[in-house]
PDB file of C-alpha atoms in Angstrom:
ATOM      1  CA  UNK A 122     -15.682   4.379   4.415  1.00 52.00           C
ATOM      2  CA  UNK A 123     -16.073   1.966   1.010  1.00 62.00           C
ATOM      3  CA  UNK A 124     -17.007  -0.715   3.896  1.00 73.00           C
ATOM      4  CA  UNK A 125     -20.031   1.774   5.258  1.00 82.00           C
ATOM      5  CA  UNK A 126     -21.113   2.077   1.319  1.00 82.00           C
ATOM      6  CA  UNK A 127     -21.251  -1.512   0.922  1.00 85.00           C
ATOM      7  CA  UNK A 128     -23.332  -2.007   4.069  1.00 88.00           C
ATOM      8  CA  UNK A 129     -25.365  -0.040   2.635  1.00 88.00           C
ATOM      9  CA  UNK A 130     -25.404  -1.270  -0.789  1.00 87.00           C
ATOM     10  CA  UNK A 131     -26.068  -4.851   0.786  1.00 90.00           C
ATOM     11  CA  UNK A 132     -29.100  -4.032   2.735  1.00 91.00           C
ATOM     12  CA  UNK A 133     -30.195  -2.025  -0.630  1.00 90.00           C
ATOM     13  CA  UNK A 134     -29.987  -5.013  -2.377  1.00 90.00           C
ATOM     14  CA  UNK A 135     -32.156  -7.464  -0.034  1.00 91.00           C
ATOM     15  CA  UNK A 136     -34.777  -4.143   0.465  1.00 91.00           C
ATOM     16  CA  UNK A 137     -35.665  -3.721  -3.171  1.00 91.00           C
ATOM     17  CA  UNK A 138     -35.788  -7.629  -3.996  1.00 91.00           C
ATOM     18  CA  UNK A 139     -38.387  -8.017  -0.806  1.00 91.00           C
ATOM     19  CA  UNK A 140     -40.469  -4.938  -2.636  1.00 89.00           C
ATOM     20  CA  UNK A 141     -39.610  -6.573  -6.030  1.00 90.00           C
ATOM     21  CA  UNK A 142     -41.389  -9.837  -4.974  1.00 88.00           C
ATOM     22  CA  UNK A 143     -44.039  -7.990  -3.240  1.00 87.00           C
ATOM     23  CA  UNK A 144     -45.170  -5.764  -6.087  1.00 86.00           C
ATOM     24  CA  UNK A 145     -45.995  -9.052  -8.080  1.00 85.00           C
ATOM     25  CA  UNK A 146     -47.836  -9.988  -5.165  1.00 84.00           C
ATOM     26  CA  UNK A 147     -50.279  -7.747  -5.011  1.00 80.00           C
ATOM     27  CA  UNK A 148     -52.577  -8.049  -7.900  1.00 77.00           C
ATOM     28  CA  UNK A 149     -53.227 -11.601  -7.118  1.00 79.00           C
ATOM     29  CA  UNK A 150     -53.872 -10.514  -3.133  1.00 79.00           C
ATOM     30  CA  UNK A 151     -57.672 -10.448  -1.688  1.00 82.00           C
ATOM     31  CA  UNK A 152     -58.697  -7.043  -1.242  1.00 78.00           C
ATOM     32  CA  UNK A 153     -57.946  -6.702   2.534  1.00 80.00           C
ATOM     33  CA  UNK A 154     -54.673  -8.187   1.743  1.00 83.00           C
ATOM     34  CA  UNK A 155     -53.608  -6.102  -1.129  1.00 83.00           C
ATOM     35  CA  UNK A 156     -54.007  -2.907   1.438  1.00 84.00           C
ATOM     36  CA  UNK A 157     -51.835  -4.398   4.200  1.00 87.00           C
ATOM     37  CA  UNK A 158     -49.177  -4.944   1.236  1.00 86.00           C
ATOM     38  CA  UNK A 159     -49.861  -1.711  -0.586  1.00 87.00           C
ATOM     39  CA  UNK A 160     -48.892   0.167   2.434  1.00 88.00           C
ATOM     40  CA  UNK A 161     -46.043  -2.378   3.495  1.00 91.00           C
ATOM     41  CA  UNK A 162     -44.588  -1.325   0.182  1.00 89.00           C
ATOM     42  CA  UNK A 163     -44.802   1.755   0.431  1.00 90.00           C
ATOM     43  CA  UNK A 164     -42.998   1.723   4.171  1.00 92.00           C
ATOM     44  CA  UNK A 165     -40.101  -0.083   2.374  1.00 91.00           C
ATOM     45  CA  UNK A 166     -39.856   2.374  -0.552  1.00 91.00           C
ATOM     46  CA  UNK A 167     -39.025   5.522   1.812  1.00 92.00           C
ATOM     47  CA  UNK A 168     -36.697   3.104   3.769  1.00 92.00           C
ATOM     48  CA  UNK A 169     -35.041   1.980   0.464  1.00 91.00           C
ATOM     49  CA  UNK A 170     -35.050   6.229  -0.168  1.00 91.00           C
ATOM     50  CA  UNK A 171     -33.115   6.325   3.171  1.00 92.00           C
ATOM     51  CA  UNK A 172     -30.609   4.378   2.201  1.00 90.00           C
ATOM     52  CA  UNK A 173     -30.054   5.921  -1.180  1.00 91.00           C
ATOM     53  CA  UNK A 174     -29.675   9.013   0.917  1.00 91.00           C
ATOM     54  CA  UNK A 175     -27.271   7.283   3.176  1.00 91.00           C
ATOM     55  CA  UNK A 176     -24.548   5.833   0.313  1.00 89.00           C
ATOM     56  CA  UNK A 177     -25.126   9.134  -1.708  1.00 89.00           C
ATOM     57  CA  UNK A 178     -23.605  10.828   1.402  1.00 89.00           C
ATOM     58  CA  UNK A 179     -21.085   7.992   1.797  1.00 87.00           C
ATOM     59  CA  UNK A 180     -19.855   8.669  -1.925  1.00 87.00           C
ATOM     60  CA  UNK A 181     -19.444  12.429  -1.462  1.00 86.00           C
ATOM     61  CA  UNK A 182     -16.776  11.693   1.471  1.00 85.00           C
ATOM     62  CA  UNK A 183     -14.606   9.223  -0.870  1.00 83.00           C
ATOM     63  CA  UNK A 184     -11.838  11.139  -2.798  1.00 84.00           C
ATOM     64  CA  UNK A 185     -12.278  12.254  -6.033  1.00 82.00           C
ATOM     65  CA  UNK A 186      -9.553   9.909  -7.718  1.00 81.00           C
ATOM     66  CA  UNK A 187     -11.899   6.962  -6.636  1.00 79.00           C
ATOM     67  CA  UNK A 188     -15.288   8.162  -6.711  1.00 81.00           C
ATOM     68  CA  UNK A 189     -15.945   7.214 -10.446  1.00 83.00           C
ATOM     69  CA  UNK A 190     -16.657   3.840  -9.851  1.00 84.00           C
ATOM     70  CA  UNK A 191     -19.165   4.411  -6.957  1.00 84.00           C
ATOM     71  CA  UNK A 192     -20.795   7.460  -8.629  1.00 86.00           C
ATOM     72  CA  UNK A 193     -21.946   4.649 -11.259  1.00 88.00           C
ATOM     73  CA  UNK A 194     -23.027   2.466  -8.610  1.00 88.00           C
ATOM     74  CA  UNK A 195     -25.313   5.036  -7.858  1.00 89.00           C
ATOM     75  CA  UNK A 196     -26.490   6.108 -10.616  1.00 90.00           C
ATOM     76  CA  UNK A 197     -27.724   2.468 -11.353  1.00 90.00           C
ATOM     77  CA  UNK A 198     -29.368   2.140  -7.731  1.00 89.00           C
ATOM     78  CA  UNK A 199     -31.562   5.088  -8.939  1.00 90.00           C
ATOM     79  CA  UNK A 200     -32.344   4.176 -12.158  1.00 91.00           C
ATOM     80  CA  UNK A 201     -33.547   1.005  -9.981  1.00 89.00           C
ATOM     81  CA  UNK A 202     -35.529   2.781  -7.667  1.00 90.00           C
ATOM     82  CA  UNK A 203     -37.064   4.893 -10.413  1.00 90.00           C
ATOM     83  CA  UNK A 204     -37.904   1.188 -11.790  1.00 90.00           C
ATOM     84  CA  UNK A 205     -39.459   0.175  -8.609  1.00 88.00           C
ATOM     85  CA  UNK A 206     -41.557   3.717  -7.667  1.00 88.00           C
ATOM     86  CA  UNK A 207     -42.944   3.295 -11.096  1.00 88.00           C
ATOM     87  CA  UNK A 208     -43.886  -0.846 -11.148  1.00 86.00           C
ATOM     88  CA  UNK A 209     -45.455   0.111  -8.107  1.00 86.00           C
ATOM     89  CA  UNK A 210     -47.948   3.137  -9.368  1.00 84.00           C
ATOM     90  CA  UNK A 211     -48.962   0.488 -11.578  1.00 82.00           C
ATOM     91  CA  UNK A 212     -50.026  -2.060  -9.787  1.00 78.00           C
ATOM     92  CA  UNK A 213     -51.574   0.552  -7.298  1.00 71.00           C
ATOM     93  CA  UNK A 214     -53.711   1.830 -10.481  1.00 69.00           C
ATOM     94  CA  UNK A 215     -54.157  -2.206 -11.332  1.00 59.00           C
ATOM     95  CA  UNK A 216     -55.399  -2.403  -7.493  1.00 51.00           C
ATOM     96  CA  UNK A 217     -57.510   1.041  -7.503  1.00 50.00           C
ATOM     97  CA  UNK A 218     -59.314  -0.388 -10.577  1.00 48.00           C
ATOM     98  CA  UNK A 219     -60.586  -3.717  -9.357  1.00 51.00           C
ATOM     99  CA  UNK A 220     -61.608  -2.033  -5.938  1.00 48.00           C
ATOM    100  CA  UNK A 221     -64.106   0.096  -7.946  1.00 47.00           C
ATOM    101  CA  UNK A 222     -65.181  -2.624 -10.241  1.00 49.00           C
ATOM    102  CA  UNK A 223     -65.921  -4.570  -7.012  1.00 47.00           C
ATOM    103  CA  UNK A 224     -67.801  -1.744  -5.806  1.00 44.00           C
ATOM    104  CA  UNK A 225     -69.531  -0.570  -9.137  1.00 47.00           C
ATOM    105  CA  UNK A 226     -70.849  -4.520  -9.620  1.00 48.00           C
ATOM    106  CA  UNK A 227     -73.341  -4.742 -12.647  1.00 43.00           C
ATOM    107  CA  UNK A 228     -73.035  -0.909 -12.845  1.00 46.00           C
ATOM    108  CA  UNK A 229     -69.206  -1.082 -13.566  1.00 45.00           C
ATOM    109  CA  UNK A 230     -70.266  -2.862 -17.142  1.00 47.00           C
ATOM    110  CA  UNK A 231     -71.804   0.977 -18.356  1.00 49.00           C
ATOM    111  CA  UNK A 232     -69.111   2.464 -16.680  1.00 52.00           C
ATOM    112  CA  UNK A 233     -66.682   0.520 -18.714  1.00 54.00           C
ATOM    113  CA  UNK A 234     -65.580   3.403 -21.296  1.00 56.00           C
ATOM    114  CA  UNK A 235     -65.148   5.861 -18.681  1.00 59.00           C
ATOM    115  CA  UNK A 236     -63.242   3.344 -16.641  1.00 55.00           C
ATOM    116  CA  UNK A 237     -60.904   2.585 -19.779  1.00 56.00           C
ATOM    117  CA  UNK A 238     -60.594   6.637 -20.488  1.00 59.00           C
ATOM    118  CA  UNK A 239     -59.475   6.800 -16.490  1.00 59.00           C
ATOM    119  CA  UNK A 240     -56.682   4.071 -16.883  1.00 58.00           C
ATOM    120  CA  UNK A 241     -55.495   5.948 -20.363  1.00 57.00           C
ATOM    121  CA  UNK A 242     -55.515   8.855 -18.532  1.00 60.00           C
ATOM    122  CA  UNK A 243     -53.774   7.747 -15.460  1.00 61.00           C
ATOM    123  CA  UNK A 244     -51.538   5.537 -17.846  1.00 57.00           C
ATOM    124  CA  UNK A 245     -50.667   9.303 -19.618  1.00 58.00           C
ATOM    125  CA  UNK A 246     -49.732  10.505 -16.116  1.00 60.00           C
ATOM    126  CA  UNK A 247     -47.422   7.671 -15.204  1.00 63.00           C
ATOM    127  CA  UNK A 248     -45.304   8.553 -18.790  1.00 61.00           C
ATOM    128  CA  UNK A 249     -45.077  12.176 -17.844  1.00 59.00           C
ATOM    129  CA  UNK A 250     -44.103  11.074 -14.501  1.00 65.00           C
ATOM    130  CA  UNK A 251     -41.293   8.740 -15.787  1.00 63.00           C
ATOM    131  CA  UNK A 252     -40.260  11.291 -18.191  1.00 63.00           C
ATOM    132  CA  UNK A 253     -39.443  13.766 -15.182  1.00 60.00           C
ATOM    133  CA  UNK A 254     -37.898  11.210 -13.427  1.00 66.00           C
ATOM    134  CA  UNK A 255     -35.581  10.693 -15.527  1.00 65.00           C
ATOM    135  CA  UNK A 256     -35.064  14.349 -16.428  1.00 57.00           C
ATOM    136  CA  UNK A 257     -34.480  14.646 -12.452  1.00 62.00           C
ATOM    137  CA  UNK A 258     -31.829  11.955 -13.091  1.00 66.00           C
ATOM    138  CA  UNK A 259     -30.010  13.641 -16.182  1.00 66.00           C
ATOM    139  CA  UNK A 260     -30.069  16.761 -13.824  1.00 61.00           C
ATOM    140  CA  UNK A 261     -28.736  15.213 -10.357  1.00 68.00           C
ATOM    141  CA  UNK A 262     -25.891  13.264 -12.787  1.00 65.00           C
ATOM    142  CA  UNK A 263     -24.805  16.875 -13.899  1.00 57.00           C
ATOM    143  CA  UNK A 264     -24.685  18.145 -10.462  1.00 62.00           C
ATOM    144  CA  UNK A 265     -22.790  15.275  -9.704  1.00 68.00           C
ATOM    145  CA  UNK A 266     -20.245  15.496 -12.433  1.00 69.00           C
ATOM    146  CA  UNK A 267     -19.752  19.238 -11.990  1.00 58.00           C
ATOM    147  CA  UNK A 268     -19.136  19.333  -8.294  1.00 66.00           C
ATOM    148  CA  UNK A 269     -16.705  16.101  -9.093  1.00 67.00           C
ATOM    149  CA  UNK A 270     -14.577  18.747 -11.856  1.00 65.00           C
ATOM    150  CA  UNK A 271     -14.654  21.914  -9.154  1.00 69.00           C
ATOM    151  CA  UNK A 272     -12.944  19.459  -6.475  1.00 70.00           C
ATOM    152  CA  UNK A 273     -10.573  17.779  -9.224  1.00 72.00           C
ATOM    153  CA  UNK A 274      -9.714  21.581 -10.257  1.00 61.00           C
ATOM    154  CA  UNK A 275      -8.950  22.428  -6.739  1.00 73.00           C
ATOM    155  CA  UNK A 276      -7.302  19.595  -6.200  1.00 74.00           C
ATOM    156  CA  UNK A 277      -4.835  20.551  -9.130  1.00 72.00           C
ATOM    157  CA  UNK A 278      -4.814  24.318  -7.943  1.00 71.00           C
ATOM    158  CA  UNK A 279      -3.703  23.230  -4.851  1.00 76.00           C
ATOM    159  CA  UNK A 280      -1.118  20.968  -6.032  1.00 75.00           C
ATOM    160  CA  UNK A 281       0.132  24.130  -8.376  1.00 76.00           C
ATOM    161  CA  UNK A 282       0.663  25.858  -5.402  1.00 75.00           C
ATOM    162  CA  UNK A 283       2.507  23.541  -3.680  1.00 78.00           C
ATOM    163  CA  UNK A 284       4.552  23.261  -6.798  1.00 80.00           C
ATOM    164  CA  UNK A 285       5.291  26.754  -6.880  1.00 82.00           C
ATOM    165  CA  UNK A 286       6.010  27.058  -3.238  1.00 83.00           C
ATOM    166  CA  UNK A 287       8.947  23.982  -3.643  1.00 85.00           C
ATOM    167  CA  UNK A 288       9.731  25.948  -6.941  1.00 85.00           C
ATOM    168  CA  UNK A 289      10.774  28.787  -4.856  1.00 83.00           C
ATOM    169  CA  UNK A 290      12.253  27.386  -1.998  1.00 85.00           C
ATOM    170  CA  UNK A 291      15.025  25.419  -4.472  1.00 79.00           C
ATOM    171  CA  UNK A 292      15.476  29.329  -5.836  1.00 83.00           C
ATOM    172  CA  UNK A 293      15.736  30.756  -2.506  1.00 83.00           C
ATOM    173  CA  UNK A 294      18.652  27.715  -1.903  1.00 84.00           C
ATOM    174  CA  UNK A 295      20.306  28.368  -5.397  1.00 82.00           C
ATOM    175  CA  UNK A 296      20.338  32.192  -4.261  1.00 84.00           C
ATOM    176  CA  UNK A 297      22.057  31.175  -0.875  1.00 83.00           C
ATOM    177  CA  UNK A 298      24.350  29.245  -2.557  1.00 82.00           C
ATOM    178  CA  UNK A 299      25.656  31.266  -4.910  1.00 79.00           C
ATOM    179  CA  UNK A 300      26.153  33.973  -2.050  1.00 80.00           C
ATOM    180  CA  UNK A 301      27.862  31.525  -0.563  1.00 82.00           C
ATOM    181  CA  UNK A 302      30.124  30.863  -3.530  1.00 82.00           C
ATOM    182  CA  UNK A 303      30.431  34.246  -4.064  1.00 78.00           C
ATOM    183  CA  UNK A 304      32.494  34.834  -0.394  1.00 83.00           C
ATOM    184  CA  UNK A 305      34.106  31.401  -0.646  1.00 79.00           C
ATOM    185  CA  UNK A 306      35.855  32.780  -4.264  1.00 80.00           C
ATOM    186  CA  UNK A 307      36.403  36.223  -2.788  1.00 86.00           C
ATOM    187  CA  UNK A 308      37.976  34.667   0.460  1.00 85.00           C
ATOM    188  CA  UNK A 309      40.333  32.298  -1.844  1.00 86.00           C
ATOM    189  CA  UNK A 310      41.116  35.665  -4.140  1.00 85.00           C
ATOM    190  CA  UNK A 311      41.950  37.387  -1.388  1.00 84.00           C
ATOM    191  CA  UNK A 312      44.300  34.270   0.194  1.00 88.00           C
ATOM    192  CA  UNK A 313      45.822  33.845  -3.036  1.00 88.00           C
ATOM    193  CA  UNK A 314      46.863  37.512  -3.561  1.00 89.00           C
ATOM    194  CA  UNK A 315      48.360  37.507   0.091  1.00 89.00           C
ATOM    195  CA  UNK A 316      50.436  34.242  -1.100  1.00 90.00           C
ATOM    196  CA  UNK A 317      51.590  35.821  -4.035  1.00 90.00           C
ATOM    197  CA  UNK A 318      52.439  38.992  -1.852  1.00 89.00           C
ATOM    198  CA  UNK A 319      54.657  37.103   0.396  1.00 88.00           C
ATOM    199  CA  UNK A 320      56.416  34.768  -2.030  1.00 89.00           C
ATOM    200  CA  UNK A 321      57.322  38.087  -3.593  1.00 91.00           C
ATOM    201  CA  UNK A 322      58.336  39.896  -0.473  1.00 89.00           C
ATOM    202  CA  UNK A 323      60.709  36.394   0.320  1.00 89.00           C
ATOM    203  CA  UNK A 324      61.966  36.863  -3.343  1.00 89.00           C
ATOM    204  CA  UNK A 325      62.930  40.424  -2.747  1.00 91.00           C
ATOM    205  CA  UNK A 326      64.232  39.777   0.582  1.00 89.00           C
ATOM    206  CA  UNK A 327      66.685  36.864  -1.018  1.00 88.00           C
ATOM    207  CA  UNK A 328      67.730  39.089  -2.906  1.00 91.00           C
ATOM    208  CA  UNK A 329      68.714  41.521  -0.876  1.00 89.00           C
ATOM    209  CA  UNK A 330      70.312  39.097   1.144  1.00 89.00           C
ATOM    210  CA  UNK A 331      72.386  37.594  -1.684  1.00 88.00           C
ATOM    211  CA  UNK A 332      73.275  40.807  -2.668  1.00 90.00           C
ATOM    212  CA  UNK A 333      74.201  41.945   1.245  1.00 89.00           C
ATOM    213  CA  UNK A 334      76.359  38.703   1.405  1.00 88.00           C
ATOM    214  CA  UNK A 335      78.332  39.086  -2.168  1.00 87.00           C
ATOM    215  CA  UNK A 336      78.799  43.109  -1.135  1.00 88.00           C
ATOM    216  CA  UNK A 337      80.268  41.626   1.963  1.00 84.00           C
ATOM    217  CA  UNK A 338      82.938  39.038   0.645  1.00 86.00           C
ATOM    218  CA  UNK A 339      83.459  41.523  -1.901  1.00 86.00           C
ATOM    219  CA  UNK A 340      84.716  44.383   0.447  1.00 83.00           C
ATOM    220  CA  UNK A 341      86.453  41.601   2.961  1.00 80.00           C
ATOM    221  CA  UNK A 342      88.802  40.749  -0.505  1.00 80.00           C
ATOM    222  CA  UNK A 343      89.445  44.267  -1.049  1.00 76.00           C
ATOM    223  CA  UNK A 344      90.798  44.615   2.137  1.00 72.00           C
ATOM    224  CA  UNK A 345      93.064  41.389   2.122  1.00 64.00           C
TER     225      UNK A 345
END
């Protein structure tokens, strides 16, 4: 999977230096020029999108133990893009403006304030935009980190569980076992108290028989 991500992180790479160079292209492009690039760029930007799309998707499948390190990737290959999106508004309001000077002429001189209040005004625009880019960015990185916590908290839950079930399957042995003690130490009592029994029954029986045999030489004297 890491070796799909870096595929991907390869062809980013070699996709945003071609728009890179090609931004700084176009103001110094002819006119018919600058439109071919303008929308060449703009071709490459959704493909570069693509791709983000593509490793974002990889990094979701990697496990959570080792997805810090990519997440960052990420994180930096949008701030780039962000970069590149906004380079490129500017030099399409760098390329809007000399198309209408070009077709203004020797008007576009009495125009000039109101082209100047355009460009702050556009120039406003592109800060606003940035800002909420980057607000869009704070955002997706707290998505990012919070779904990261829910898995790493099921992750432990999970492992809890599994704790708990080997936790009670030792009990459940320790209970067996101690049953099992239990009848072994009854079944010894009860072998032990039927040795005892019998070494007293062979005591009282030699006894009886020393006594029988004395009784016997006794009354086989008296009769002598």
């Amino acid at each position: 999977m890491s070796s799909d991500f870096e595929g991907y992180e390869q062809d980013f790479a070699v996709l945003t230096a071609e728009i890179t160079s090609k931004i700084t292209r176009v103001p110094r492009l002819p006119p018919d020029e600058k439109k071919q690039m303008v929308a060449n760029v703009e071709k490459q930007l959704e493909e570069a999108k693509e791709l983000l799309e593509q490793m974002d998707l990889e990094v979701r499948e990697i496990p959570p133990q080792s997805r810090g390190m990519y997440s960052n990737r990420m994180r930096s290959y949008k701030q780039e893009m962000g970069k590149l999106e906004t380079d490129f508004k500017r030099s399409r309001i760098a390329y809007s403006d000399e198309v209408r000077n070009e077709l203004l002429g020797d008007d576009g001189n009495s125009s000039e304030n109101q082209l100047i209040k355009l460009r702050e005004e556009r120039a406003h625009l592109l800060d606003n935009t940035e800002r909420l880019e980057r607000s869009s960015r704070r955002l997706e990185a707290g998505y990012q980190i919070a779904v990261e916590t829910e898995q790493i908290g099921q992750e432990m839950l999970e492992n809890l569980s599994h704790d708990r079930e080997k936790i009670q399957r030792a009990r459940d042995r320790l209970r067996e076992t101690d049953a099992n003690l239990g009848k072994s130490s009854r079944v010894l009592t009860g072998m032990l108290r039927r040795i005892i029994q019998n070494r007293i029954l062979l005591v009282i029986l030699g006894i009886f028989l020393v006594i029988t045999i004395l009784t016997a030489i006794t009354l086989s004297f008296r009769r002598q």
